[in-house]
CSV table of C-alpha atoms in Angstrom, one decimal:
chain,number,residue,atom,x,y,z
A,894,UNK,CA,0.0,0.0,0.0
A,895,UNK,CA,1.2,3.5,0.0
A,896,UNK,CA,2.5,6.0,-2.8
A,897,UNK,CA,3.9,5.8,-6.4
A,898,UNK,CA,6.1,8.6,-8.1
A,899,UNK,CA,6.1,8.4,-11.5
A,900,UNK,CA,8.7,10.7,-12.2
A,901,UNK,CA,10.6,13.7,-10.9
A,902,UNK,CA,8.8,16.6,-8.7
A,903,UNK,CA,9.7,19.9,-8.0
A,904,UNK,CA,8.9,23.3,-6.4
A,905,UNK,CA,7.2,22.2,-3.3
A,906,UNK,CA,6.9,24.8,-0.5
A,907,UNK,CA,6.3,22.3,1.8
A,908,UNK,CA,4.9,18.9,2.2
A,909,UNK,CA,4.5,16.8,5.4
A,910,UNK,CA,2.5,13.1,6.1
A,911,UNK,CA,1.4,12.7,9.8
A,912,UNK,CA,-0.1,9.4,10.7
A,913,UNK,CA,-1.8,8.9,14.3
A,914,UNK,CA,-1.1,6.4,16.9
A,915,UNK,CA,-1.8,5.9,19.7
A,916,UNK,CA,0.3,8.1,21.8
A,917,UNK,CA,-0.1,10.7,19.1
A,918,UNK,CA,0.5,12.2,15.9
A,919,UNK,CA,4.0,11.7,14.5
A,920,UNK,CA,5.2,14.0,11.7
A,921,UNK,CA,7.3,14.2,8.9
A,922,UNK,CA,8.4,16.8,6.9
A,923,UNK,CA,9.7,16.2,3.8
A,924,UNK,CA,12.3,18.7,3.9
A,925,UNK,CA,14.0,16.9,6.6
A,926,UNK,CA,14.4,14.3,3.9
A,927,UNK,CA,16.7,16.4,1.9
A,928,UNK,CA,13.6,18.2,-0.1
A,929,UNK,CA,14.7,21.2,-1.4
A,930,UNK,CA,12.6,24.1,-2.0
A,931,UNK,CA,14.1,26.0,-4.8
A,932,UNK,CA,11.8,25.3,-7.8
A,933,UNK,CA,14.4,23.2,-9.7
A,934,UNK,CA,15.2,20.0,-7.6
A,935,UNK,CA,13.2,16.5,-7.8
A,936,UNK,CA,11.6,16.0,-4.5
A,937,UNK,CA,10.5,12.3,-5.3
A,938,UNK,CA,13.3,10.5,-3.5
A,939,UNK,CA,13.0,12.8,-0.1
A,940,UNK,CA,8.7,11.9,-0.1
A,941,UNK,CA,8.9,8.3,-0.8
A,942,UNK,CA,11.9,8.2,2.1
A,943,UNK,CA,9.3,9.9,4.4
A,944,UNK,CA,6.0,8.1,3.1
A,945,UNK,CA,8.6,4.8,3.9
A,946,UNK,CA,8.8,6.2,7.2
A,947,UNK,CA,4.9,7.1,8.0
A,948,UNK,CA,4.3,3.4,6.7
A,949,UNK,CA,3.0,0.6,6.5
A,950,UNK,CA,-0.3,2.5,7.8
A,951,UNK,CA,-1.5,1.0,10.6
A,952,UNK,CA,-3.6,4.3,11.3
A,953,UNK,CA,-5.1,6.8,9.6
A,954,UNK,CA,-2.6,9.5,7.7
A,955,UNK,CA,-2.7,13.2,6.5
A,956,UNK,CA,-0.8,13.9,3.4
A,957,UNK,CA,-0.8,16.9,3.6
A,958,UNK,CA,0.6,19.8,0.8
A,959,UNK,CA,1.2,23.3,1.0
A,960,UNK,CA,2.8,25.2,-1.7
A,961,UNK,CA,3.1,23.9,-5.7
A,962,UNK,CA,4.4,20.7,-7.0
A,963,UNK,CA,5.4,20.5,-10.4
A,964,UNK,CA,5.3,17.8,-13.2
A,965,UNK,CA,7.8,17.7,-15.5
A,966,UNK,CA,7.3,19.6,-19.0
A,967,UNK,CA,9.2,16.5,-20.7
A,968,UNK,CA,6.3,13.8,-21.4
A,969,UNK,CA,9.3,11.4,-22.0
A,970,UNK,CA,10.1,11.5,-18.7
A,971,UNK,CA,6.8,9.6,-18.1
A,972,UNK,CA,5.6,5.9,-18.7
A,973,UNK,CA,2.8,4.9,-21.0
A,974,UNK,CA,-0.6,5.0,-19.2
A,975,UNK,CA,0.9,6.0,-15.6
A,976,UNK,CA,-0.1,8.7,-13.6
A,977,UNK,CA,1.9,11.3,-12.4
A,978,UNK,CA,1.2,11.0,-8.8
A,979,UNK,CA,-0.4,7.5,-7.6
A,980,UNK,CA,-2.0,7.0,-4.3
A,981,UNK,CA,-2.9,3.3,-4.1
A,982,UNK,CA,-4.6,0.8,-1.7
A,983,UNK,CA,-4.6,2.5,1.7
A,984,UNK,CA,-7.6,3.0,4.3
A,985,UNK,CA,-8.6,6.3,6.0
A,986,UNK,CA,-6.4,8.3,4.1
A,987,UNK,CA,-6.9,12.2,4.1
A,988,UNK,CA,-5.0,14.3,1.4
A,989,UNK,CA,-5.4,17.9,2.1
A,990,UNK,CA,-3.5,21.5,2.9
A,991,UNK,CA,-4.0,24.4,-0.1
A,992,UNK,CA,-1.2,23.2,-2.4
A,993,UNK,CA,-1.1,22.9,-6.2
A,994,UNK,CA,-0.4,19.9,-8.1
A,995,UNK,CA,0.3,21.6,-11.3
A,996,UNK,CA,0.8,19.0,-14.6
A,997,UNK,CA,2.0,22.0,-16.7
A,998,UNK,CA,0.2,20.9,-20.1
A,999,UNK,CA,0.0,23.2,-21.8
A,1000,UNK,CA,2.7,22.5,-24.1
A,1001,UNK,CA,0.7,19.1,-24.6
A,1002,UNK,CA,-2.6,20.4,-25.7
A,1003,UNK,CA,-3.1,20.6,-29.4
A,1004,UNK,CA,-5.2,18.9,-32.3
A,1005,UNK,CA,-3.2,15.9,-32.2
A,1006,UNK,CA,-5.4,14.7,-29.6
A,1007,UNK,CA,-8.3,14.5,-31.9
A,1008,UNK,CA,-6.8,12.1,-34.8
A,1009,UNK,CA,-4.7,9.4,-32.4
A,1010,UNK,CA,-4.2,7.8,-28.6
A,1011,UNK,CA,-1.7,10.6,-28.1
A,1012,UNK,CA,-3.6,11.9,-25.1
A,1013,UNK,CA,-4.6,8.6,-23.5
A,1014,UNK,CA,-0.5,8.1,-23.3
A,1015,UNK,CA,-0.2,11.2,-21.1
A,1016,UNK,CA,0.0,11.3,-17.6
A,1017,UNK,CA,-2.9,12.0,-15.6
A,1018,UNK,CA,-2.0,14.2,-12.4
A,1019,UNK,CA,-3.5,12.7,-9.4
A,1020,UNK,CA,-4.5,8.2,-9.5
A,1021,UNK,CA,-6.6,7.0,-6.7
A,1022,UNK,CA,-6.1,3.1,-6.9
A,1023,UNK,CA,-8.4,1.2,-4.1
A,1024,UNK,CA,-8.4,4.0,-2.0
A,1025,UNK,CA,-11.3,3.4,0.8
A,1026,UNK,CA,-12.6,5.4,3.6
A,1027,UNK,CA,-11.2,8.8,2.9
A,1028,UNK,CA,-11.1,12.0,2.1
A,1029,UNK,CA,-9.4,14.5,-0.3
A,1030,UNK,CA,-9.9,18.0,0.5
A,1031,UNK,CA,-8.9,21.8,-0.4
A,1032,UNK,CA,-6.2,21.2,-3.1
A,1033,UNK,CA,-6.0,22.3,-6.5
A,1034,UNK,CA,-4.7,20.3,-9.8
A,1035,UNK,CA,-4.0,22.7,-12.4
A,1036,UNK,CA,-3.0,22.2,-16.0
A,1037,UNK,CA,-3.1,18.9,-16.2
A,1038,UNK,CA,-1.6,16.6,-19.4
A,1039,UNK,CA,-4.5,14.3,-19.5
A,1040,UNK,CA,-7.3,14.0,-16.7
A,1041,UNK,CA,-7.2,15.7,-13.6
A,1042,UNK,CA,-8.0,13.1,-11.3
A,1043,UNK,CA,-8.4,9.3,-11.8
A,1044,UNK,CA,-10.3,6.6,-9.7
A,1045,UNK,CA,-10.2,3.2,-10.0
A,1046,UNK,CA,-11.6,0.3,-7.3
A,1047,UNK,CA,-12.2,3.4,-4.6
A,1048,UNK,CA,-15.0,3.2,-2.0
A,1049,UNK,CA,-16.2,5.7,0.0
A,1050,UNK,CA,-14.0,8.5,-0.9
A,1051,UNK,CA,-14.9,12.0,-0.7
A,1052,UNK,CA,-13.9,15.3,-2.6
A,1053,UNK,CA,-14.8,18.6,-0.9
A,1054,UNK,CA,-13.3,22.0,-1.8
A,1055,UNK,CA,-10.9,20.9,-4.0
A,1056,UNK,CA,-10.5,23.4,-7.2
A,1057,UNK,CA,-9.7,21.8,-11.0
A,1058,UNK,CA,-8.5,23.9,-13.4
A,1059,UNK,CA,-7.5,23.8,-17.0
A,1060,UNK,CA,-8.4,26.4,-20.0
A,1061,UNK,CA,-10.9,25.8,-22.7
A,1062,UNK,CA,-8.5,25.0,-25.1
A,1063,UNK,CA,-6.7,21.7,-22.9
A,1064,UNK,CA,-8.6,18.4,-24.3
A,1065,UNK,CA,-9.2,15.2,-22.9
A,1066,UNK,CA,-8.9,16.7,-19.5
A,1067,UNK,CA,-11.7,15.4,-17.7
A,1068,UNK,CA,-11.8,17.2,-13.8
A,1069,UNK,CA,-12.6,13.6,-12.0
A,1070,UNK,CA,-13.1,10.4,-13.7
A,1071,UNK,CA,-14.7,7.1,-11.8
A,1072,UNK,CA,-14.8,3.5,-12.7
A,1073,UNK,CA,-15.3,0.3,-10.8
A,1074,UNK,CA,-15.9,2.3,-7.7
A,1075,UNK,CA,-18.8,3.3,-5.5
A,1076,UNK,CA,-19.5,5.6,-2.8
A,1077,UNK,CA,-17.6,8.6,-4.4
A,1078,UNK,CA,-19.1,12.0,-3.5
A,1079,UNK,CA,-17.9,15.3,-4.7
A,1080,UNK,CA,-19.1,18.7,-3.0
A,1081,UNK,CA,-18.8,21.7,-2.8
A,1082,UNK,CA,-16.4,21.8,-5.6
A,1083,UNK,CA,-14.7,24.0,-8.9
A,1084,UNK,CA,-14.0,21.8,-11.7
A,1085,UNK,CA,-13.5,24.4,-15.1
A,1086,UNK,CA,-11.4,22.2,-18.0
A,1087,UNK,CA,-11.6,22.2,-21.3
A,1088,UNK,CA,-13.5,18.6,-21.1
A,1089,UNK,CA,-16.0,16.7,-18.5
A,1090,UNK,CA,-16.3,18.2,-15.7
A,1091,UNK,CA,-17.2,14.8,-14.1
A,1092,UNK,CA,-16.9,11.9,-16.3
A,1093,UNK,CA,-18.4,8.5,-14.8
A,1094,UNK,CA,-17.5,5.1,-16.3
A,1095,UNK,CA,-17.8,1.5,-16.3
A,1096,UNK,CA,-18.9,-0.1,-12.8
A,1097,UNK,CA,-19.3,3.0,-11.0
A,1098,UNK,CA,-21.7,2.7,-8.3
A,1099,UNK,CA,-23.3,5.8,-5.9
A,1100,UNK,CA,-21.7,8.7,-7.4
A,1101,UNK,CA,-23.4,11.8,-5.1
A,1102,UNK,CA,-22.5,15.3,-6.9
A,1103,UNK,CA,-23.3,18.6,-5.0
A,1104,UNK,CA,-22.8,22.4,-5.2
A,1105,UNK,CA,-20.1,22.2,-8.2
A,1106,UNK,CA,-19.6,24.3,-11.0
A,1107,UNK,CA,-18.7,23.1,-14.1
A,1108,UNK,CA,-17.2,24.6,-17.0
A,1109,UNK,CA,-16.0,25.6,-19.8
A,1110,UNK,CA,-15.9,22.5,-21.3
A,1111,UNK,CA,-18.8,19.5,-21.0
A,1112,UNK,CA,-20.7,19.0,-17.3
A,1113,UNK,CA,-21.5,15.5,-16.0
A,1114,UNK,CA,-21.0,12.8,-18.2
A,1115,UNK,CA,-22.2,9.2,-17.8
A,1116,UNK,CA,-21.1,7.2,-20.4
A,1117,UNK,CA,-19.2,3.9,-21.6
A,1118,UNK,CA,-20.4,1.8,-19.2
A,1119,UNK,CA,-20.5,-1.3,-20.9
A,1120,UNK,CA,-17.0,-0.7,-23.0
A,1121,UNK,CA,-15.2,-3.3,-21.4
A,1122,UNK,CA,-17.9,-6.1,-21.0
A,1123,UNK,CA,-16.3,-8.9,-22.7
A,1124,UNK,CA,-15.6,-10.5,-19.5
A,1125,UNK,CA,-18.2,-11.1,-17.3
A,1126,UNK,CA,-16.6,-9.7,-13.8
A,1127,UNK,CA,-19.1,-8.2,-11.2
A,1128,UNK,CA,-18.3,-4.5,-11.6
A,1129,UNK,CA,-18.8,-4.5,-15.1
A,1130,UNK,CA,-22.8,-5.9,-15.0
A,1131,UNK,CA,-23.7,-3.3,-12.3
A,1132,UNK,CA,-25.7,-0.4,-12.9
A,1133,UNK,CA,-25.0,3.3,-11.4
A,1134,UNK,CA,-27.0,5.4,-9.4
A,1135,UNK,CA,-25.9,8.9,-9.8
A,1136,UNK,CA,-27.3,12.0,-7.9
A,1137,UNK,CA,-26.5,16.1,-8.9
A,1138,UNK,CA,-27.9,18.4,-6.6
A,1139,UNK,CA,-27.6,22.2,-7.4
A,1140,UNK,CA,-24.9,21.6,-9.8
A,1141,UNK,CA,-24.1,24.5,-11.9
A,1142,UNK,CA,-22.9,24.4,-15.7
A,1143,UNK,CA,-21.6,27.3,-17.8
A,1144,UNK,CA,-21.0,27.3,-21.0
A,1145,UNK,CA,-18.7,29.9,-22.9
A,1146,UNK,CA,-18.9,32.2,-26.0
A,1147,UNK,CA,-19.1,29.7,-29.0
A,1148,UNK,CA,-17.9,32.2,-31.1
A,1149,UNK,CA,-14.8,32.2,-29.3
A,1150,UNK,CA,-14.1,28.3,-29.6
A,1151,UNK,CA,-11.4,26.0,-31.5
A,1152,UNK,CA,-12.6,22.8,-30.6
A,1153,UNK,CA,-15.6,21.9,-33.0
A,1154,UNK,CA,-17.3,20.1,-30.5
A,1155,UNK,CA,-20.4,21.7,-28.6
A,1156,UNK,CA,-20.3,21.7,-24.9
A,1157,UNK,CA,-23.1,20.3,-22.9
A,1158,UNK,CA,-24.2,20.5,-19.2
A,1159,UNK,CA,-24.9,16.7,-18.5
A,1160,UNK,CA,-24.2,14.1,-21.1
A,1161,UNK,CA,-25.6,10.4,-21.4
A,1162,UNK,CA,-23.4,8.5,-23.9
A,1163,UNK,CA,-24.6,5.4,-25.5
A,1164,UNK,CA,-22.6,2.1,-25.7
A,1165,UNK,CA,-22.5,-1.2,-26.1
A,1166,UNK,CA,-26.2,-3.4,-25.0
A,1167,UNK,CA,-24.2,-4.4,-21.8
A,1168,UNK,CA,-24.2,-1.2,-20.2
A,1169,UNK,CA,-26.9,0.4,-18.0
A,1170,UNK,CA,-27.2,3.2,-16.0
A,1171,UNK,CA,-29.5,3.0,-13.3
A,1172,UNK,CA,-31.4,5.8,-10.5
A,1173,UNK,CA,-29.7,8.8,-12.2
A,1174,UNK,CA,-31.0,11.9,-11.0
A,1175,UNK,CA,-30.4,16.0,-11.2
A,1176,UNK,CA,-32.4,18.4,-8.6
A,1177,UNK,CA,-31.2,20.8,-10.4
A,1178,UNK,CA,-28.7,21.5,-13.3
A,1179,UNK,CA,-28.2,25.1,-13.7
A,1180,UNK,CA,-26.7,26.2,-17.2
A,1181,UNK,CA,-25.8,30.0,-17.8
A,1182,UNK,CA,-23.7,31.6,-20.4
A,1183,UNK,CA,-20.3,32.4,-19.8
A,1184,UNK,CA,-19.0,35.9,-19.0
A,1185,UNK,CA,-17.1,37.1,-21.8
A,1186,UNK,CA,-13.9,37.6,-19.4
A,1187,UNK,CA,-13.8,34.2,-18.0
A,1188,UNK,CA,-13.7,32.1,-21.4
């Protein structure tokens, strides 16, 4: 269980893990690991050294981040289909403090995405991998390659305050994407990318969605659910029961876009006769029109 790097980061203000036992919380500060804060040096070796440290967790831990961490511009410092920064079977797990996990895509972002897999080989800034029980709260992923934030096997895991943001123009960068988990709830929230705000896939189960605005790019999107079928596993014959509550969409200038596609507030994508979607509700979507200085 633990944490997976999957490259170099840098520029981090500061960055400590506490885990809780019982005669109290024990802390450690990265920078006492050799983590320099200067902008320029990898930090990956100094956070897995203290992460080592804070566990095996046999209690409940606080990553916590304050300041910016930085991806790597260079995409060949990445592997195929990894994440940037993977957080991976632990329980009662809390990631939280007001830092910034900033991909810096930009210099990714182009039409290229449209014709070929390019984008699907990027790496996506923040994995949740069988994450249950917890909690991530009041950070921000900025500019990400590909999606912001990847789930996969999580249960009962809760986003609240957190901010995502990418411009218009940055595609396939879906805010939070879900599959084969259940109990996911997301309040309270800022997701604006040039993509779905929300994007909820095969085997996804319980997906509660409250007081977040969306935008510029598509709103809630349930779709795919029966793309990977073939196999008859139980996550991939369950339906999903999704719930928005005062969700707001907005949707900018059209006049003003590159990207030929139309952007929607909530999107129901068909797919192969496998997949269902079951109990999906919205009480209510709002949809407005972009101001012409936030596009």
């Amino acid at each position: 269980m633990g944490l997976k790097l999957n490259i170099a980061t840098t520029s981090l203000l500061l960055l400590l893990a506490s885990a809780a036992e019982v005669s109290g919380d024990i802390i450690f500060y990265v920078t006492k690991y050799g983590a320099r804060t200067d902008g320029n040096s990898d930090i990956s070796q100094a956070l897995l050294k203290a992460w080592g440290d804070a566990c095996p967790c046999k209690a409940p831990i606080n990553f916590v981040v304050q300041g910016t961490v930085m991806a790597p511009v260079d995409t060949s410092r990445f592997r195929a289909e990894a994440g940037w920064i993977t957080f991976q079977q632990i329980d009662q797990f809390t990631l939280s403090g007001d830092g910034v996990f900033d991909g810096q895509g930009k210099i990714v972002w182009g039409t290229k995405c449209l014709s070929s897999a390019y984008c699907n080989q990027l790496p996506i800034n923040l994995r949740f991998n069988f994450i249950t029980n917890s909690m991530v709260k009041d950070i921000t992923s900025r500019d990400s390659k590909q999606f912001h934030i990847n789930l996969l096997g999580c249960k009962n895991l809760t986003f609240y305050n957190i901010v995502i943001s990418a411009p218009q123009e940055s595609l396939n960068t879906d805010g939070i994407h879900s599959g084969r988990s259940s109990g996911i709830n997301i309040t309270d929230s800022t997701i604006e990318t040039g993509d779905d705000c929300v994007s909820i896939g095969d085997g996804s189960e319980q997906i509660n969605i409250q007081r977040v605005t969306c935008g510029p790019g598509h709103g809630i999107s349930v779709g795919s659910l029966g793309k990977y079928c073939r196999d008859p596993s139980p996550w991939e014959t369950r339906g999903t029961q999704l719930i928005v509550t005062r969700g707001t969409c907005y949707q900018p200038d059209h006049h003003h876009l590159d990207s030929p596609k139309d952007m929607h507030g909530a999107v129901i994508l068909s797919g192969p006769p496998q997949g269902k979607a079951n109990d999906v509700s919205a009480s209510p979507i709002q949809g407005r029109a972009n101001d012409a200085g936030r596009a």
